[in-house]
Short mmCIF file of C-alpha atoms in Angstrom, two decimals:
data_model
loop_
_atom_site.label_atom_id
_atom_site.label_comp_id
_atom_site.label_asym_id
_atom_site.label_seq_id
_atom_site.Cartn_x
_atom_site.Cartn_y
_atom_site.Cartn_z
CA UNK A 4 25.71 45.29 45.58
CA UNK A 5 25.72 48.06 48.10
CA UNK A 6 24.46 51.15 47.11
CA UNK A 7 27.70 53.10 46.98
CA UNK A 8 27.51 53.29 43.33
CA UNK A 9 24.61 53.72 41.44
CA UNK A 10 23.57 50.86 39.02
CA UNK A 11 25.85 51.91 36.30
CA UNK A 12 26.25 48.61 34.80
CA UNK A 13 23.08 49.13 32.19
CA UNK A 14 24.88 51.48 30.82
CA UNK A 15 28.16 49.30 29.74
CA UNK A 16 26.32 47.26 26.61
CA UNK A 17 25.53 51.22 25.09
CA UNK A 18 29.56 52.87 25.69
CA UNK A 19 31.13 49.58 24.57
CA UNK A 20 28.72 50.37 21.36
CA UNK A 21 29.57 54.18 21.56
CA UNK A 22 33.26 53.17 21.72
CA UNK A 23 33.55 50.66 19.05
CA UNK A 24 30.74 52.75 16.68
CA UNK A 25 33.59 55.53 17.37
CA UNK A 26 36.85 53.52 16.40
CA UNK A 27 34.28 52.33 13.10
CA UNK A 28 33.36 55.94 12.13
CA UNK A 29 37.15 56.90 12.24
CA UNK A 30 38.64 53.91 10.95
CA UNK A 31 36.01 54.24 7.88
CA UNK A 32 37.07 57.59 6.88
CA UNK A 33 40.98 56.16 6.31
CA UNK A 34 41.22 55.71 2.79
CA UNK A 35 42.76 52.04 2.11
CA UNK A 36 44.26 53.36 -0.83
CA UNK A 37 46.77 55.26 0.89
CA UNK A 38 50.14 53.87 1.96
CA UNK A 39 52.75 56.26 4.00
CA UNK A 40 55.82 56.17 2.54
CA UNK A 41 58.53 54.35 4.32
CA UNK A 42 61.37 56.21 2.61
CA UNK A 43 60.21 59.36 4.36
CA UNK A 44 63.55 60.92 6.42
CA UNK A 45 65.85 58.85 4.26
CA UNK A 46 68.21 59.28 1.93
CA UNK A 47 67.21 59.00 -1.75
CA UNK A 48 68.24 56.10 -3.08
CA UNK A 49 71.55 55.52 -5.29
CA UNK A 50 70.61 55.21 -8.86
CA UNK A 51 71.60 57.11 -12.05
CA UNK A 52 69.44 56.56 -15.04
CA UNK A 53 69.52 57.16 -18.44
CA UNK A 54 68.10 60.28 -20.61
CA UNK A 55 65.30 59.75 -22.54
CA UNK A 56 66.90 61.16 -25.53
CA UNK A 57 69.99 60.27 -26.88
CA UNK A 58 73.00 63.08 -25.85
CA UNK A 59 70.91 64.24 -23.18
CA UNK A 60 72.02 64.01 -19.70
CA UNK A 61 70.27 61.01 -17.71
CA UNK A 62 68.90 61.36 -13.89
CA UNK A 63 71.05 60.39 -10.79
CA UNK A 64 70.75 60.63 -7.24
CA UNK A 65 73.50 63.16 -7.04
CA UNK A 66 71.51 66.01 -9.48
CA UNK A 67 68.99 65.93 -6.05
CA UNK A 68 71.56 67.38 -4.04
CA UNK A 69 71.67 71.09 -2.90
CA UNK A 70 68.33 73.17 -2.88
CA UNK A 71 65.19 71.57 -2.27
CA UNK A 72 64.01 69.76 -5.17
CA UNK A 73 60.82 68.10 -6.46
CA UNK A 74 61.41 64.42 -8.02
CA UNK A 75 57.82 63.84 -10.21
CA UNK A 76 57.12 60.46 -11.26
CA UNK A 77 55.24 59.88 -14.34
CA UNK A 78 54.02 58.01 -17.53
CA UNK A 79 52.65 58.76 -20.98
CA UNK A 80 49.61 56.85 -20.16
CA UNK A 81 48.65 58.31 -17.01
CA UNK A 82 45.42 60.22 -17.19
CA UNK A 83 46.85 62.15 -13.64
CA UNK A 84 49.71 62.92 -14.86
CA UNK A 85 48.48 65.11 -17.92
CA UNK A 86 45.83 66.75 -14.99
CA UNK A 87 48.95 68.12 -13.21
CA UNK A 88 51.16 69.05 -16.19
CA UNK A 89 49.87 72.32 -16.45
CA UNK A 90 50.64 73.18 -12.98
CA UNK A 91 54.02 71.81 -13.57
CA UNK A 92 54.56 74.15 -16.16
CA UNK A 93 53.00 77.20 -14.11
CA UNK A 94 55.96 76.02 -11.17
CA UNK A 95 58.67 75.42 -13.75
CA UNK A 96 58.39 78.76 -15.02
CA UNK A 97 58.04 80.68 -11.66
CA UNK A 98 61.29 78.68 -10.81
CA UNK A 99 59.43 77.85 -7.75
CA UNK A 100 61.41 74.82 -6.81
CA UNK A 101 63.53 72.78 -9.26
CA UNK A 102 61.70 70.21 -11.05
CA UNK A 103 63.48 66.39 -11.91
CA UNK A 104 61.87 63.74 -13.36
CA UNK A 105 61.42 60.07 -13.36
CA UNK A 106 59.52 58.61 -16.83
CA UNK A 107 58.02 55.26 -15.23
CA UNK A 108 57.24 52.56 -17.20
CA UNK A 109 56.67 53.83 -20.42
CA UNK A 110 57.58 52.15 -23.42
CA UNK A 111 60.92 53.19 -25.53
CA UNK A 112 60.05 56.83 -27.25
CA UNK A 113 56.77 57.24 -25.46
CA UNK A 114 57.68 59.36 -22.65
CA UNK A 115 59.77 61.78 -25.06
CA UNK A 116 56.55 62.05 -27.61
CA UNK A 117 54.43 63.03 -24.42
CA UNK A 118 57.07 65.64 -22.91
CA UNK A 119 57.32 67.42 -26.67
CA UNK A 120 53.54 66.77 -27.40
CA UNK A 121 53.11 69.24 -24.21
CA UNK A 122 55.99 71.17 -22.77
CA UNK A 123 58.65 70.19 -20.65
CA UNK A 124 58.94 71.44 -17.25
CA UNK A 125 61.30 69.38 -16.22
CA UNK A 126 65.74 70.34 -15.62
CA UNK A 127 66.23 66.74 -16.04
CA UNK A 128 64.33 63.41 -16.83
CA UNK A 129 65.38 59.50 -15.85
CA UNK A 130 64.13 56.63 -17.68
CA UNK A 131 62.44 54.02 -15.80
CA UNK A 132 61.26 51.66 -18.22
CA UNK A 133 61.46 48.64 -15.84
CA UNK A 134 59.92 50.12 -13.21
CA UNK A 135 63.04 49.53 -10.58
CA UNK A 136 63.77 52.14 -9.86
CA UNK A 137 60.14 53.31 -8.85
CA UNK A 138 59.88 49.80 -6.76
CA UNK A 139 62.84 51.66 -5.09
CA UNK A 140 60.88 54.45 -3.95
CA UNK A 141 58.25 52.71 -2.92
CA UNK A 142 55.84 53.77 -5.84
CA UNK A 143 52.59 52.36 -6.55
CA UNK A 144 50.80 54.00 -8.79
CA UNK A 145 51.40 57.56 -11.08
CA UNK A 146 51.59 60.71 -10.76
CA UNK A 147 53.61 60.58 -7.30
CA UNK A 148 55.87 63.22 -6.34
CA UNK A 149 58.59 63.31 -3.45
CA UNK A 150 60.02 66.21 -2.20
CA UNK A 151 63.95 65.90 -1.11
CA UNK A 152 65.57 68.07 1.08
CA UNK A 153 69.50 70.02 0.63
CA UNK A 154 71.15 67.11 1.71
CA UNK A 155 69.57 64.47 -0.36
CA UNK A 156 66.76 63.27 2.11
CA UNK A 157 63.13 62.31 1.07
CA UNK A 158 61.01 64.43 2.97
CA UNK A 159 57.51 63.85 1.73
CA UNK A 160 55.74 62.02 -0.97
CA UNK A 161 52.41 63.10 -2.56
CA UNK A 162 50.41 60.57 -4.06
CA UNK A 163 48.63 61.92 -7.04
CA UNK A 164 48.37 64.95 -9.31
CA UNK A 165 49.35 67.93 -7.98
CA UNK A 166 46.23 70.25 -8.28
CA UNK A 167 47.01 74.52 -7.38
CA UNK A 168 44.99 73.65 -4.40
CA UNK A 169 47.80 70.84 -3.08
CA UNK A 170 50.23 72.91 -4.20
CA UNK A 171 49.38 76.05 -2.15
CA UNK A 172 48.50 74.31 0.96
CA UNK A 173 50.72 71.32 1.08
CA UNK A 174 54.12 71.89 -0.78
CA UNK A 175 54.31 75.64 -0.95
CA UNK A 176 54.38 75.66 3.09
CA UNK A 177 56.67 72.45 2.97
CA UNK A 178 59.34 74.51 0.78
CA UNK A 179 59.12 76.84 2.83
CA UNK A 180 59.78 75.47 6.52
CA UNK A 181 62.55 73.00 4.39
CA UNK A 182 64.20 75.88 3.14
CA UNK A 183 64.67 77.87 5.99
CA UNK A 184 65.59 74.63 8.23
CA UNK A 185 68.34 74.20 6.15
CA UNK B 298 17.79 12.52 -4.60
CA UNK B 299 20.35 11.78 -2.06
CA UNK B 300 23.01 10.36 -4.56
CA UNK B 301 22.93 13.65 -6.92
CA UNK B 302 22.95 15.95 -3.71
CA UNK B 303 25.97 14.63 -2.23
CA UNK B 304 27.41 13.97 -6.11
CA UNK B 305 26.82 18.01 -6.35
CA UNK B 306 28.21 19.07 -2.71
CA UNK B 307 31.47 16.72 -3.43
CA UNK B 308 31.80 18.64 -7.17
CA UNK B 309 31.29 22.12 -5.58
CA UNK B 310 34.13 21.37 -2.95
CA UNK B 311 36.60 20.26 -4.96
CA UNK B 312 36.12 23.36 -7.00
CA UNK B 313 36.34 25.44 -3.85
CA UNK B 314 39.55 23.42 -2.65
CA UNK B 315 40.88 23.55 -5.98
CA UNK B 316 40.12 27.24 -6.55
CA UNK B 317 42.81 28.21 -3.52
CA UNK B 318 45.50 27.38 -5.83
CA UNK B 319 44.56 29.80 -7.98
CA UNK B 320 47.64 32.17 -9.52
CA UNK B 321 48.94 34.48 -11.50
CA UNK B 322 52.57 33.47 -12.22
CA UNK B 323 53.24 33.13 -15.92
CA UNK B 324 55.31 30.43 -17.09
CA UNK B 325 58.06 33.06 -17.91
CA UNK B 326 58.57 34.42 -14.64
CA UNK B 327 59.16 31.37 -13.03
CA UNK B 328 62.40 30.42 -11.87
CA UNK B 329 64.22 27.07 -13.29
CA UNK B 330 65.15 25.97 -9.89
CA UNK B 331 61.98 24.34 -8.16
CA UNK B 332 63.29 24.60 -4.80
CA UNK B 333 63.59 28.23 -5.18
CA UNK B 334 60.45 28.94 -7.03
CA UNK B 335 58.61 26.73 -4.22
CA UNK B 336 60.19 29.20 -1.59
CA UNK B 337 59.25 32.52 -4.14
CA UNK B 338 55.45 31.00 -4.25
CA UNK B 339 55.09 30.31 -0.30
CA UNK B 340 56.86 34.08 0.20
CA UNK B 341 54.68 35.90 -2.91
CA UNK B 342 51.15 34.14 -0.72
CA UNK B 343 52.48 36.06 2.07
CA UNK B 344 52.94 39.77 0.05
CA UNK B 345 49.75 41.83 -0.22
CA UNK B 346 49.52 43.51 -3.62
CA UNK B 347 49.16 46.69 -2.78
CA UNK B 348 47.22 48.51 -5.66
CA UNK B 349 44.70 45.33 -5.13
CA UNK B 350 42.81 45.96 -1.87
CA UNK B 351 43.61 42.38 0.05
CA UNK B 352 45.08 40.10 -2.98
CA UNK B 353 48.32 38.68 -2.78
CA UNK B 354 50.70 39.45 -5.33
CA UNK B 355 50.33 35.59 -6.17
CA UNK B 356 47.29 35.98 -6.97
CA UNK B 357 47.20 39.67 -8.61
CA UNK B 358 47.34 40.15 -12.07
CA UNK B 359 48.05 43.72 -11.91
CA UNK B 360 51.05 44.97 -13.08
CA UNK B 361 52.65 45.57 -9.81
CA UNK B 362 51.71 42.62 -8.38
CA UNK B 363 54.23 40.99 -11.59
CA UNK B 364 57.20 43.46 -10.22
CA UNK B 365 57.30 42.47 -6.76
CA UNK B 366 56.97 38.56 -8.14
CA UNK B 367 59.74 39.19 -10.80
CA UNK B 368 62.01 41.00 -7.69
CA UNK B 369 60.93 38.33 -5.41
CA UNK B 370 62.71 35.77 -7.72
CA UNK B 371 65.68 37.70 -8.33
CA UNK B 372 66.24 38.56 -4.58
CA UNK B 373 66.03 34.83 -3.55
CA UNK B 374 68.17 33.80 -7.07
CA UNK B 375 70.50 36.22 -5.80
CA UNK B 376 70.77 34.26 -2.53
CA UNK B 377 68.68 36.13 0.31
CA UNK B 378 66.65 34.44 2.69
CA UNK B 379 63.22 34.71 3.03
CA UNK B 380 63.09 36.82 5.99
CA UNK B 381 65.83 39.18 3.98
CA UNK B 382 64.00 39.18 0.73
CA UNK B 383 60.57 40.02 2.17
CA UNK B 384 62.93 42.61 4.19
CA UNK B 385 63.96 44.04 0.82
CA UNK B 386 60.28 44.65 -0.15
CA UNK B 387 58.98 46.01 3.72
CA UNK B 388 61.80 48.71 3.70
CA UNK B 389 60.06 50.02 0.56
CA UNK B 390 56.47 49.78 1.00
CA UNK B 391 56.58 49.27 4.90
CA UNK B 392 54.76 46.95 7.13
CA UNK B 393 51.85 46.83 5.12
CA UNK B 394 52.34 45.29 2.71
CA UNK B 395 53.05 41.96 4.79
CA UNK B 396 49.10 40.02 4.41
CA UNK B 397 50.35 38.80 8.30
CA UNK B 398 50.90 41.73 10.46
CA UNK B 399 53.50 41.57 12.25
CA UNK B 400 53.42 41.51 16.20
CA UNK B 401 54.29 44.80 17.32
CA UNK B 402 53.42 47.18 19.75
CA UNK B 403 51.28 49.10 17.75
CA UNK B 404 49.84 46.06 16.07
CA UNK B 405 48.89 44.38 19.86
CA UNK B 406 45.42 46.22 19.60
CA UNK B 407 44.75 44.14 16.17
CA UNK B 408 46.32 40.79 16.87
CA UNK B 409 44.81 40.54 20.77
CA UNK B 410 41.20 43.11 20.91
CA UNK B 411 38.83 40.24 19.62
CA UNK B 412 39.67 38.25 22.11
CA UNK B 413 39.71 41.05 24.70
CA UNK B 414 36.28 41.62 23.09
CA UNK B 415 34.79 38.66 23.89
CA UNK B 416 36.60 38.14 27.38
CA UNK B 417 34.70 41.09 28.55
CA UNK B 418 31.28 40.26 26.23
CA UNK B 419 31.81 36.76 28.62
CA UNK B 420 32.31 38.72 31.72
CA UNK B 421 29.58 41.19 31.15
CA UNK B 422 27.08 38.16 30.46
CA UNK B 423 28.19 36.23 33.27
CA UNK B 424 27.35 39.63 35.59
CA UNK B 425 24.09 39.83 33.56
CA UNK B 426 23.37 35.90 34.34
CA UNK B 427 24.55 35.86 38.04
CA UNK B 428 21.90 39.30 38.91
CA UNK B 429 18.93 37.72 36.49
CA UNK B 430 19.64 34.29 39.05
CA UNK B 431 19.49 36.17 41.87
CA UNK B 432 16.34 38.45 41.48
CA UNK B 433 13.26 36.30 41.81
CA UNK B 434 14.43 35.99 45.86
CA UNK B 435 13.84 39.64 45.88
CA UNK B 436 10.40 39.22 44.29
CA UNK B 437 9.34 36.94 47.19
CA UNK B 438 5.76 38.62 48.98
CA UNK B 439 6.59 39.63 52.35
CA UNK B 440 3.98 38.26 55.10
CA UNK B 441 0.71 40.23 54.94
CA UNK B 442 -0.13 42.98 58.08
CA UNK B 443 -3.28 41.84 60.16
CA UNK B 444 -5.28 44.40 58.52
CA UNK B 445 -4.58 43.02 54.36
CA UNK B 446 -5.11 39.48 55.99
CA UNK B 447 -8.65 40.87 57.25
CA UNK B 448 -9.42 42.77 54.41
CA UNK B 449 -8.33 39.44 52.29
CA UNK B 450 -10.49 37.13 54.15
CA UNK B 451 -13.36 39.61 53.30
CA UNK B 452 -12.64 39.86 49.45
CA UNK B 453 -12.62 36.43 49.24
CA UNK B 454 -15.61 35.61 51.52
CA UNK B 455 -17.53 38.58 49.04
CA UNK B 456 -16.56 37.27 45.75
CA UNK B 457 -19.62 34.35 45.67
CA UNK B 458 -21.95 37.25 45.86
CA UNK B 459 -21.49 40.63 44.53
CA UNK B 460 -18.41 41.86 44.95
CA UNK B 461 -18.51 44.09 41.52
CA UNK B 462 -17.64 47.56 43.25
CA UNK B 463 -15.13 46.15 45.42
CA UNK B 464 -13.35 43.58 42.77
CA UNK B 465 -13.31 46.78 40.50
CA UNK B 466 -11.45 48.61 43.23
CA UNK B 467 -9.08 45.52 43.85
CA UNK B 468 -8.52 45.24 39.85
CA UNK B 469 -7.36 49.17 39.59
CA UNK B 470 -5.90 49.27 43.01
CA UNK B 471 -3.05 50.21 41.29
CA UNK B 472 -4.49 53.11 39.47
CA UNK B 473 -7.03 54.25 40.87
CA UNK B 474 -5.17 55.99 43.74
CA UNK B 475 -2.01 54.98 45.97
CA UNK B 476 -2.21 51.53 47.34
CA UNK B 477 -3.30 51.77 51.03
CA UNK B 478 -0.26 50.10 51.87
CA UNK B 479 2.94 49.68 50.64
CA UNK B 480 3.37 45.74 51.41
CA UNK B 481 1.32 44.96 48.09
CA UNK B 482 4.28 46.37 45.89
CA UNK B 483 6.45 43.41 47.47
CA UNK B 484 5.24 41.54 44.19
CA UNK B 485 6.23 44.12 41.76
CA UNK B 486 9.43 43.96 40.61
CA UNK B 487 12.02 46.48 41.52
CA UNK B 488 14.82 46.17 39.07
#
């Protein structure tokens, strides 16, 4: 070697370290649990489900048309979703953004015993009792809620109960930038 | 001893062999048609479960894992293809969900950096290998100036009788102050 460069080389075994130890330490913090959504930008999908109660009006993909909506999955038997029912309530009755529903899974008069047992914040609810409709959406797990655009478009999906905290800092300043977009 | 031990170690691998198959399909779920439920079991191996953390929905038991089987079915009863009914599933719960990933740009890092890694690990030793092989040249002595050679001859004529003091001085020569000359660090080692 001529002595152009410095002998640099000893110090190649302790940056390939530095680099991988880096791509560890970031790739540990991802959380395996959580999947993007691939619906995200597209339309919601067709579907028109019925009420929970008989005479009531069911869910369908048309009701998500026109303002900015919220479309909340949930079940009975989901510990999560009783967590964020009270901040449902709090957002149904500021009218902050119209609330629909999707009753996953649950079996026949379960997810009507839960929405009397506690209030219901919801315009409208779908029953999902197969789960198809949820598979449709790409839904893993409960609570998950999606937020659709004026024109019928998923435009983000929240995995989990929404807490005041996720509401103030993620979907308040979501509604916000969708609405005026529009 | 011998008979038992290889009695045990043939018992053990059957069970591992034997354990691959293991499932989750109930009897009700499967379709009548074998040819199709042959293609729904090869396609559900392939399908990670996703609520599982790296089981496929073969093998799950969790609810979910039974939905995608169930839709599986129905999409290949329904006649899709394989590609189109694990097509169905990707445009809903994206790429993945697939236990292979698939070869895409973004995926070239994962399917082609261990073997990057250990092209360069091979380069890097064979640098490493090539300098250690070429160092001990370097450590050759160079000749010895008239003076060492005299002063040499005179250590080694002295060390029959007393040469305490001056075999003290040659032992800390090091130390004990800066070598007179610089020739005796040929020996050392530079690297």
């Amino acid at each position: 070697m001529t002595l152009a460069v410095p002998n640099l080389t000893r110090f190649a075994p302790i940056l390939a370290f530095g680099t991988i130890a880096l791509c560890f330490a970031f790739a540990l913090t991802n959380d395996p649990r959580k999947m993007p959504s691939t619906l995200i930008d597209r339309p919601v999908p067709t579907f028109a489900l019925p009420a929970l109660e008989q005479g009531a009006a069911g869910l369908a993909h048309t009701d998500l048309k026109g303002p900015v909506t919220l479309l909340n999955v949930f079940a009975s038997w989901c510990p999560g979703c009783r967590v964020e029912h009270p901040t449902l309530i709090e957002i149904a009755n500021a009218k902050a953004v119209p609330l629909y529903a999707i009753n996953w899974k649950d079996k026949p008069g379960d997810g009507l015993k839960w929405l009397k047992a506690h209030q219901n914040p919801y315009l409208k609810v779908g029953d999902d009792p197969s789960g198809r409709l949820g598979i449709d959406l790409g839904v893993t797990g409960v609570p998950e809620t999606f937020v659709i655009d004026g024109t019928g478009r998923i435009r983000y999906r929240h995995a989990g109960p929404i807490t005041p905290d996720v509401w103030r800092d993620t979907f308040e300043p979501l509604l916000a930038s969708l609405r005026t977009a529009k | 001893m011998n008979q038992i031990a290889s009695i045990i170690a043939a018992t053990l691998m059957w069970i591992a062999a034997s354990a691959g198959n293991a499932r989750a399909v109930t009897p009700d779920e499967m379709l009548p048609d074998p040819a199709l439920e042959g293609r729904a079991r090869e396609i559900s191996q392939t399908l990670r479960c996703v609520v599982c953390q790296n089981q496929s929905i073969d093998d799950s038991s969790a609810p979910l894992a039974k939905d995608l089987r169930v839709l599986v079915r129905e999409r290949l009863s329904a006649g899709d293809s394989n590609a189109q009914a694990i097509g169905y599933i990707v445009a809903r719960y994206g790429n993945f969900v697939l236990l292979r990933p698939p070869m895409q740009i973004n995926t070239a890092l994962l399917w082609f950096g261990p073997a990057l890694m250990l092209a360069l690990a091979a380069y890097g030793l064979m640098h490493t290998l090539k300098r250690q092989a070429v160092a001990p040249v370097e450590g050759e002595a160079a000749p010895l100036s008239k003076a060492d050679e005299a002063r040499l001859a005179r250590l080694l004529g002295e060390n029959s009788g007393n040469g305490f003091s001056e075999r003290s001085t040659v032992a800390t020569g090091g130390k004990a102050g800066e070598p007179a000359t610089p020739s005796t660090n040929t020996r050392r080692k530079t690297s």
